[in-house]
C-alpha cells in the first residue's frame, strides 16, 4: 500500500511490475510492460499528473485489500489467471481509477521504440515529417455530382 | 491599487473564433479596439505534434477538458450534473487552438426550425443574411474544399482544393455512393496548399492538439496578427472579472486582473463579449449590478439557459490491413448529410451529419478500447492503423432546463465563481443518435469493415457551446437582437455561440465567426456613435 504521501513502497513496486505484465503481456520477442522496466515511467507520469497519481494510489490500495490476494504472499503468490481475476475484481469495483492506471501503462508501453518497431510506427514527433497522401482527385465526385440539389428551402 | 487605462472605443473580451474576428473587423473599420484575453500567447513550437510524447501530452497538459488540463488560464467547469462534458481551450486563439478546423455551414432550414418543424424558435436572421460573412471568414481563415455540394446552397469557390481524402476517405465515399447516400469532401480551415503566409498541412494527423505547422487556421495566426496590423491592441493574461455599468444600465468598461494579480480599470465606449457559450453567461451572471440585478443583460432571465451542445455518437469499423488509417487530418475528410433534414418517419425531428474520422496513434488506439490481458496484442494489432469511424453529430434542441449557473462554492484563483452546467440529453436526441449509429454501421460494413463497434453517446464531446444568450426580436424571449446587441444595454454586444437560437447538426465555428463579422459590420455602418 502506498505511503500517506502517495509514495510507492518496494512492495507496491513489485506488485505493480507484475500487474503491468498482466495488463500488457509479452508478445513476440518483447517482454510484458512490467518486465520492460516501465514502472519508472508510470511513476513519473503519476507524479506529474494528479489524475494518474490519485488513481494509482487507490488501485494499489485496492490491490492490497482485495480478498482474493490476502493469501500468504499476496498478489505475487497468485497464479497468472488468479491474478487476472483479482484485477477484474478491482476493475469492476473502481472502474474509473482502474481505467486511469491502464491508460498510464498504455502510454508508457506505446511510447517505447522497440514497441514501435513491432507495430510499424515511426518513433519521435509527428512533425516535421508528417505523412504523404496523394492529392485530392476530383473524379471521386463523379457519382455524387449527378445528384440534384436537395437542401430544404426555407422562408427568408 | 488599480491601474487605469485610456478609454478605447471597443473592448473585445476573448480572442477565440468570434472575438478575434470582431477585433479584426472593427479595427479595419477604424475603431480603437482592445482585445482582452485571459490566456497567454501560445508558442506553437510547444504543440504536442512537435514532441515525441505527444500522446501523453494529448491526455494531460493538452487535454480537451480544462479540469484535466489545469492550465494557468483555465477555469474549473463544474459539469458533474451534465450528460456531456465541457471542452474548451483558454489562450490567444481560444478553442481554435484545439479545434479540427471542420467548417460546414448551417443550412437555410436551420434558421427556421419553428416555421418548418414546429420546434424551438426561428432565428431573427437567415442563412442569406450570413452568406457574405461566411465567405469573408473563409477568405481570412482559408478554406480547403470544393463547391457544388448538392446538400447545401452552392457557395463561392473555396480558396484551396480539398484536403486529400486518402485511400480510406475514398473507400468510405464509394460506400456512400453505392448506398445512394450523399457525401461531400469536408470544408476545412486547414491549408491544402500554402495560403496567406502559412504552409500546407503535411497530414500528421491529430490536429485537435494544436498545429505546430500553423497549417490549421487558429485565430492567433489568422485574424489577430492582421487585426494588430490595423491598429488593434491585444492584451494577453488579462482576466476580466467585471463588466461595469452605469446607473443608466449602459456599459462603461471592464475590470481585469493581469497575470500578477494587478487590478486594472479599462474604460470603453462599448464592450463585445466572445467568451463561448459557457464563459459568456458566467461573465454576464457575475456582472450583476444595481442596474442589472439578475445579471448583466438578463432581464429576460434567459442568460445561461437553453444551453446546447451537439449530441454525438458513432461507430468505428475495423478494416482489413492496408494503407494505415492514421495518416491525414483526424476528422477533416468527408461528411454526409443524407439524414440532415427532418423526416418524421425516422422517429425524431431535425437531423444529423456524418463526419468521418481516422485512426490514431498507438497509445490512443490502445486507450480507445483495446482490452488488457491475454487478448491485448491481438486486439491492438487488429485495430491499429485499420480503423475508421463515422461520427454522428446531431442537432440538440434548446431546453431552458439545460443551463449554466454560477457555482455557489467553487471559485477560480481570482475568486470568480465557476460555471455550473446542468444538462440532460432529451428523448429526441436519443432517438436521433440511435438512428445515426445504425446507419453508420450500415455505411461502414458497406465500405468493407469486418467488424463494427458502436458508441451510442459520446459523453466527452462538449466542444460546441451554444444558446446561453440567444438572439431574437422579443426582449422577453431573448438576450440580444439579430445583430448581437443586448436588449438591455445598447453598447454591449455578444458574438459567440451563446447567441445561437438553435444549434443545427454541424460544427458551429464558421457560423459563430460569420455572426461576429456581421455584428462588427453593423457597428461600422450603424453605430458610429461608439467611435471616439
XYZ file of C-alpha atoms in Angstrom, chain B:
532
model
C -4.005 49.846 -6.340
C -5.978 49.880 -9.570
C -4.244 50.873 -12.791
C -6.497 52.941 -15.034
C -6.032 52.948 -18.791
C -7.023 55.329 -21.559
C -10.513 54.918 -22.967
C -10.966 52.811 -26.084
C -13.919 52.517 -28.433
C -14.355 48.789 -28.002
C -13.164 46.168 -25.597
C -13.470 42.680 -27.021
C -13.362 40.044 -24.288
C -11.957 36.819 -25.685
C -9.684 36.153 -28.644
C -11.077 32.895 -29.967
C -13.132 32.291 -33.073
C -15.572 35.135 -32.521
C -13.579 37.679 -30.529
C -10.671 37.673 -32.951
C -12.967 38.069 -35.949
C -14.789 41.004 -34.349
C -11.481 42.593 -33.304
C -10.143 42.403 -36.854
C -13.272 43.746 -38.490
C -13.690 46.675 -36.101
C -10.009 47.618 -36.295
C -10.250 47.553 -40.048
C -13.280 49.805 -39.739
C -11.271 52.456 -37.912
C -12.386 51.760 -34.346
C -9.925 51.830 -31.462
C -10.149 48.218 -30.324
C -8.624 46.416 -27.373
C -8.891 42.630 -27.188
C -8.508 41.206 -23.680
C -7.633 37.525 -23.357
C -7.288 35.665 -20.079
C -4.714 33.273 -21.539
C -1.220 33.757 -22.958
C 0.162 33.713 -26.468
C 0.892 30.058 -27.214
C 4.310 29.144 -28.575
C 3.388 26.871 -31.464
C 6.668 25.022 -31.227
C 5.371 23.616 -27.930
C 2.336 21.981 -29.528
C 2.259 18.223 -28.947
C 2.909 17.224 -32.547
C 6.408 18.654 -32.119
C 7.077 16.331 -29.185
C 7.879 12.640 -29.037
C 5.471 12.234 -26.102
C 2.576 13.839 -27.975
C 0.144 11.149 -26.915
C 0.901 11.697 -23.235
C 0.511 15.449 -23.720
C -2.801 14.996 -25.509
C -4.184 13.253 -22.441
C -2.705 15.593 -19.846
C -1.412 19.132 -20.412
C -3.224 19.382 -23.763
C -6.373 17.549 -22.727
C -9.579 19.000 -24.175
C -11.153 19.278 -20.731
C -9.980 22.277 -18.689
C -10.410 20.402 -15.395
C -7.930 17.752 -16.541
C -5.577 20.141 -18.325
C -5.448 22.605 -15.430
C -3.562 25.214 -17.400
C -2.751 28.518 -15.693
C -5.506 30.340 -17.575
C -8.107 27.581 -17.319
C -11.055 27.916 -15.015
C -12.815 24.968 -13.423
C -16.100 23.928 -15.014
C -18.444 22.027 -12.748
C -20.092 19.627 -15.186
C -20.877 16.885 -12.685
C -24.574 17.355 -13.465
C -24.136 17.186 -17.230
C -24.578 14.282 -19.642
C -21.915 15.919 -21.816
C -18.520 17.092 -20.582
C -17.468 20.645 -21.426
C -14.369 21.085 -23.577
C -12.567 24.342 -24.335
C -9.148 25.963 -24.559
C -8.106 29.235 -22.956
C -5.317 31.164 -24.669
C -4.828 33.628 -27.502
C -6.788 31.879 -30.234
C -9.200 30.313 -27.738
C -10.583 26.953 -28.720
C -9.350 27.355 -32.289
C -6.055 26.124 -30.837
C -7.827 22.827 -30.170
C -10.384 22.617 -32.961
C -10.113 20.429 -36.014
C -10.965 23.198 -38.475
C -14.072 21.478 -39.786
C -16.281 24.220 -41.244
C -19.628 23.117 -42.622
C -22.211 25.851 -42.832
C -25.678 25.897 -41.349
C -28.465 25.178 -43.837
C -31.202 27.714 -44.626
C -33.651 25.448 -42.784
C -31.583 25.675 -39.587
C -32.700 29.260 -39.135
C -36.403 28.421 -39.454
C -36.985 25.337 -37.337
C -40.165 26.676 -35.727
C -41.735 27.553 -39.050
C -40.667 24.341 -40.760
C -40.841 21.784 -37.980
C -42.780 23.393 -35.150
C -39.969 23.065 -32.613
C -37.713 25.531 -30.773
C -37.671 29.014 -32.325
C -36.784 30.697 -35.589
C -33.730 32.896 -35.716
C -34.222 36.615 -36.364
C -31.740 36.281 -39.234
C -31.485 33.919 -42.179
C -28.767 31.955 -43.938
C -28.763 34.606 -46.633
C -28.015 37.333 -44.076
C -24.868 35.443 -43.140
C -23.755 34.188 -46.532
C -21.358 37.009 -47.395
C -19.841 36.847 -43.913
C -19.251 33.113 -44.241
C -17.366 33.984 -47.423
C -15.409 36.772 -45.759
C -14.450 34.442 -42.929
C -13.291 31.752 -45.361
C -11.072 34.351 -47.029
C -9.366 35.216 -43.743
C -9.121 31.698 -42.332
C -8.514 29.951 -45.668
C -10.890 27.194 -46.707
C -9.911 23.926 -48.395
C -12.879 22.366 -50.106
C -14.875 22.339 -53.292
C -18.195 23.913 -54.161
C -21.106 22.111 -55.743
C -22.333 20.114 -52.737
C -25.954 19.131 -53.518
C -26.887 19.080 -49.808
C -26.185 22.801 -49.425
C -26.780 26.023 -51.324
C -23.920 26.493 -53.734
C -21.125 28.638 -52.394
C -18.247 30.597 -53.779
C -15.143 28.709 -54.948
C -13.046 27.606 -51.996
C -9.609 29.143 -51.559
C -7.840 25.773 -51.824
C -8.527 22.268 -53.118
C -9.913 19.790 -50.582
C -7.593 18.223 -48.070
C -6.556 14.821 -49.532
C -9.157 12.159 -48.815
C -6.632 9.338 -48.542
C -7.441 5.818 -49.594
C -9.645 5.416 -46.519
C -11.684 8.507 -47.300
C -12.213 7.309 -50.851
C -13.215 3.874 -49.559
C -15.967 5.333 -47.392
C -17.012 7.785 -50.131
C -17.534 4.915 -52.572
C -19.605 3.096 -49.962
C -21.867 6.136 -49.675
C -22.124 6.171 -53.473
C -23.156 2.505 -53.539
C -25.783 3.142 -50.880
C -27.072 6.112 -52.845
C -26.317 8.386 -49.894
C -24.993 11.878 -50.064
C -21.368 12.640 -49.171
C -19.028 15.528 -49.864
C -15.407 16.457 -49.054
C -15.317 18.395 -45.786
C -14.792 22.122 -45.967
C -11.770 22.662 -43.727
C -9.876 25.626 -42.377
C -6.707 23.640 -42.979
C -4.366 24.623 -45.755
C -4.106 22.048 -48.520
C -1.587 24.411 -50.108
C 0.307 27.459 -48.784
C -2.106 30.291 -48.007
C -1.598 33.802 -46.594
C 1.894 33.023 -45.378
C 1.021 29.727 -43.715
C 2.218 26.365 -45.118
C 0.238 23.393 -46.376
C -0.766 20.638 -43.982
C 1.533 17.608 -44.077
C -1.106 15.179 -42.830
C 0.443 14.457 -39.439
C -2.962 13.565 -38.017
C -4.052 14.747 -34.565
C -4.742 18.376 -35.369
C -7.062 18.672 -32.381
C -3.990 19.185 -30.215
C -2.701 22.355 -31.796
C -0.813 22.648 -35.047
C 2.865 23.444 -34.751
C 2.998 23.860 -38.526
C 0.256 26.550 -38.428
C -1.401 24.922 -41.424
C -4.595 24.831 -39.382
C -6.270 28.201 -39.090
C -6.140 29.287 -35.455
C -7.162 32.857 -34.814
C -3.817 33.705 -33.210
C -2.203 33.133 -36.617
C -5.045 34.429 -38.812
C -7.247 37.225 -37.516
C -5.195 38.583 -34.637
C -1.960 39.442 -36.487
C -3.997 41.175 -39.196
C -6.076 42.986 -36.571
C -2.902 44.257 -34.931
C -1.681 45.497 -38.306
C -4.877 47.545 -38.443
C -4.125 49.060 -35.048
C -5.918 46.759 -32.641
C -4.236 46.117 -29.315
C -4.228 42.605 -27.914
C -3.578 42.239 -24.184
C -2.800 38.683 -23.032
C -3.149 37.292 -19.497
C -5.933 39.767 -18.753
C -8.740 38.094 -16.819
C -11.875 40.220 -16.860
C -13.762 39.928 -13.597
C -16.400 42.571 -14.093
C -18.197 44.397 -16.861
C -19.125 47.682 -15.252
C -22.358 49.536 -15.908
C -23.652 52.977 -15.056
C -26.914 53.987 -13.468
C -28.474 54.078 -16.936
C -27.610 50.427 -17.436
C -25.107 51.116 -20.181
C -21.657 49.537 -20.098
C -18.795 51.794 -19.002
C -15.763 49.492 -19.136
C -14.259 46.415 -17.547
C -12.134 45.477 -14.548
C -9.474 42.853 -15.044
C -6.524 41.183 -13.358
C -3.152 40.847 -15.008
C -1.011 37.735 -14.614
C 0.462 39.008 -11.356
C -2.894 39.808 -9.822
C -2.642 43.524 -10.501
C -6.043 45.173 -10.857
C -6.883 47.279 -13.908
C -9.731 49.531 -14.964
C -10.294 49.825 -18.692
C -12.968 52.308 -19.770
C -14.639 51.882 -23.153
C -17.467 53.183 -25.272
C -18.713 49.631 -25.763
C -17.931 46.023 -24.942
C -18.120 42.885 -27.050
C -18.223 39.536 -25.272
C -16.848 36.462 -27.045
C -16.088 34.001 -24.251
C -18.033 30.980 -25.582
C -21.377 29.522 -24.527
C -20.126 28.741 -21.026
C -17.777 31.648 -20.317
C -20.146 34.320 -21.600
C -23.115 33.519 -19.329
C -20.653 33.091 -16.470
C -19.346 36.591 -17.182
C -22.806 38.141 -17.534
C -24.270 36.493 -14.443
C -21.246 37.517 -12.411
C -21.607 41.128 -13.594
C -24.883 41.692 -11.746
C -25.251 45.288 -10.560
C -27.879 47.728 -9.331
C -28.963 48.377 -12.884
C -28.819 44.683 -13.833
C -29.754 42.916 -10.586
C -30.126 39.395 -12.018
C -27.041 39.601 -14.150
C -25.927 41.823 -16.991
C -28.409 41.873 -19.884
C -30.563 39.335 -18.080
C -33.960 40.999 -17.795
C -35.375 38.092 -19.791
C -33.959 35.623 -17.287
C -32.518 33.676 -20.205
C -28.805 34.273 -19.661
C -27.355 30.825 -19.117
C -30.481 28.975 -20.234
C -31.041 26.920 -23.391
C -27.527 25.513 -23.346
C -26.949 23.360 -26.400
C -24.063 21.103 -27.324
C -24.160 18.872 -30.336
C -25.125 15.358 -29.419
C -22.511 12.901 -30.563
C -22.457 9.158 -31.162
C -20.869 6.994 -33.792
C -19.492 3.727 -34.988
C -15.975 2.523 -35.641
C -15.171 -0.032 -38.300
C -12.170 -2.324 -38.351
C -10.917 -2.867 -41.876
C -8.546 -5.447 -43.339
C -4.903 -4.380 -43.180
C -3.935 -1.901 -45.869
C -2.673 1.661 -46.027
C -2.560 2.916 -42.409
C -5.572 4.982 -41.469
C -3.661 7.274 -39.113
C -2.250 9.318 -41.987
C -4.073 12.578 -42.630
C -6.149 15.020 -40.600
C -8.101 13.178 -37.957
C -11.595 14.287 -38.911
C -11.464 16.505 -41.977
C -12.158 14.016 -44.695
C -15.718 13.603 -45.837
C -19.161 14.238 -44.414
C -22.637 13.034 -45.298
C -25.875 14.935 -44.859
C -28.194 12.215 -46.104
C -30.117 12.377 -42.832
C -29.786 16.097 -42.133
C -33.307 17.379 -42.755
C -36.422 16.394 -40.837
C -38.159 13.150 -41.796
C -40.572 12.245 -39.020
C -40.787 8.646 -40.222
C -37.346 8.195 -38.659
C -38.801 8.828 -35.213
C -37.261 12.192 -34.469
C -37.337 15.787 -35.596
C -34.386 17.572 -37.227
C -31.285 15.573 -38.147
C -27.570 14.936 -38.167
C -24.366 14.900 -40.164
C -21.950 12.021 -40.511
C -18.355 13.064 -40.097
C -15.671 10.538 -40.976
C -12.766 10.015 -38.600
C -9.401 8.325 -38.805
C -7.275 6.019 -36.725
C -4.991 7.454 -34.077
C -1.517 6.891 -32.684
C -0.590 3.696 -30.850
C -1.285 4.720 -27.255
C -4.517 6.464 -28.216
C -5.588 3.342 -30.098
C -4.931 1.204 -27.034
C -6.664 3.616 -24.658
C -9.578 3.828 -27.073
C -10.942 0.431 -26.099
C -8.310 -2.285 -26.522
C -8.705 -4.726 -23.654
C -5.893 -5.621 -21.304
C -4.618 -9.124 -20.735
C -4.219 -12.130 -22.980
C -6.207 -10.643 -25.893
C -4.458 -7.309 -25.796
C -1.976 -7.710 -28.630
C -4.421 -9.476 -30.941
C -6.979 -6.698 -30.468
C -4.384 -3.987 -30.797
C -2.898 -5.419 -33.985
C -6.357 -5.770 -35.443
C -7.202 -2.114 -34.807
C -4.027 -0.103 -35.087
C -3.924 1.636 -38.456
C -7.032 -0.218 -39.591
C -9.957 1.735 -38.175
C -12.196 4.449 -39.496
C -15.137 5.967 -37.728
C -18.328 7.714 -38.657
C -19.305 10.267 -36.063
C -22.935 11.288 -35.749
C -23.237 14.977 -34.952
C -26.848 15.673 -34.132
C -28.936 18.762 -33.572
C -29.578 19.375 -29.899
C -32.817 21.279 -29.389
C -32.847 24.080 -26.794
C -34.373 23.438 -23.382
C -34.429 26.022 -20.611
C -33.632 23.285 -18.102
C -30.255 22.789 -19.800
C -28.365 25.711 -18.395
C -25.296 27.367 -16.949
C -25.405 28.884 -13.476
C -22.768 30.185 -11.098
C -21.415 27.564 -8.732
C -22.193 28.623 -5.147
C -18.954 27.160 -3.796
C -16.242 26.691 -6.398
C -14.248 29.740 -7.459
C -11.224 30.280 -9.639
C -7.955 31.716 -8.390
C -9.354 35.224 -8.819
C -12.436 34.490 -6.758
C -14.772 34.360 -9.749
C -17.449 31.649 -9.371
C -17.029 28.588 -11.587
C -19.729 27.872 -14.135
C -22.005 25.032 -13.169
C -23.538 23.089 -16.040
C -26.862 21.303 -15.834
C -27.585 19.304 -18.962
C -29.630 16.223 -19.837
C -29.890 14.533 -23.210
C -33.521 14.615 -24.359
C -35.555 11.819 -25.928
C -35.425 13.309 -29.417
C -31.636 13.341 -29.260
C -31.510 9.750 -28.050
C -33.696 8.559 -30.918
C -31.655 10.589 -33.383
C -28.373 9.132 -32.166
C -29.723 5.571 -32.226
C -30.774 6.087 -35.838
C -27.400 7.564 -36.711
C -25.422 4.738 -35.139
C -27.441 2.161 -37.052
C -26.878 3.955 -40.352
C -23.182 4.419 -39.555
C -22.869 0.676 -39.075
C -24.527 0.116 -42.453
C -22.120 2.501 -44.187
C -19.002 1.055 -42.566
C -19.974 -2.504 -43.438
C -20.651 -1.366 -47.000
C -17.162 0.150 -47.037
C -15.675 -3.227 -46.154
C -15.372 -3.156 -42.384
C -15.014 -6.653 -40.944
C -16.269 -5.561 -37.549
C -18.066 -2.503 -36.224
C -18.179 -1.087 -32.703
C -20.942 1.268 -31.694
C -20.836 4.238 -29.362
C -24.412 5.219 -28.519
C -23.483 8.503 -26.872
C -20.143 10.254 -26.667
C -20.026 11.932 -23.269
C -16.686 13.659 -23.851
C -17.915 15.742 -26.719
C -18.817 19.183 -25.379
C -16.792 21.096 -27.933
C -19.706 23.198 -29.170
C -21.156 25.577 -26.585
C -24.288 27.375 -27.720
C -27.554 29.061 -26.850
C -26.979 30.668 -23.450
C -27.582 34.272 -24.546
C -29.849 33.687 -27.502
C -30.736 36.258 -30.133
C -34.274 37.305 -31.002
C -36.567 40.218 -31.693
C -38.525 39.906 -28.433
C -36.594 41.182 -25.385
C -38.680 38.932 -23.167
C -37.626 35.824 -25.085
C -34.039 36.657 -25.949
C -30.910 38.357 -24.656
C -29.594 40.068 -27.784
C -31.104 41.213 -31.060
C -30.240 39.919 -34.506
C -27.035 41.936 -34.530
C -25.863 40.609 -31.179
C -26.714 43.868 -29.391
C -28.025 43.331 -25.875
C -31.656 44.319 -25.448
C -30.793 45.737 -22.021
C -27.679 47.776 -22.927
C -27.191 49.239 -26.381
C -23.397 49.334 -26.069
C -22.996 45.666 -25.129
C -22.664 43.019 -27.851
C -22.299 39.249 -27.740
C -20.779 37.419 -30.681
C -20.005 33.828 -29.650
C -22.094 30.647 -29.795
C -24.169 31.921 -26.877
C -26.348 33.847 -29.308
C -27.448 30.761 -31.252
C -31.190 30.151 -31.212
C -30.753 26.576 -32.367
C -27.629 24.528 -32.948
C -28.123 22.765 -36.307
C -26.367 19.462 -36.953
C -22.948 20.733 -37.937
C -19.870 22.214 -36.295
C -20.700 25.813 -35.319
C -17.440 27.738 -35.698
C -17.886 29.241 -39.197
C -21.378 30.354 -38.191
C -20.031 31.875 -34.970
C -17.411 33.749 -36.966
C -19.880 34.885 -39.617
C -22.138 36.244 -36.869
C -19.207 38.087 -35.281
C -18.274 39.653 -38.613
C -21.874 40.630 -39.253
C -22.155 42.267 -35.844
C -18.960 44.213 -36.474
C -20.185 45.194 -39.925
C -23.395 46.523 -38.354
C -21.412 48.529 -35.811
C -19.223 50.034 -38.518
C -22.253 51.047 -40.571
C -24.781 51.989 -37.902
C -23.029 52.678 -34.624
C -20.619 55.466 -35.383
C -21.779 56.945 -32.073
C -19.453 54.421 -30.442
C -16.381 55.790 -32.208
C -14.401 58.419 -30.285
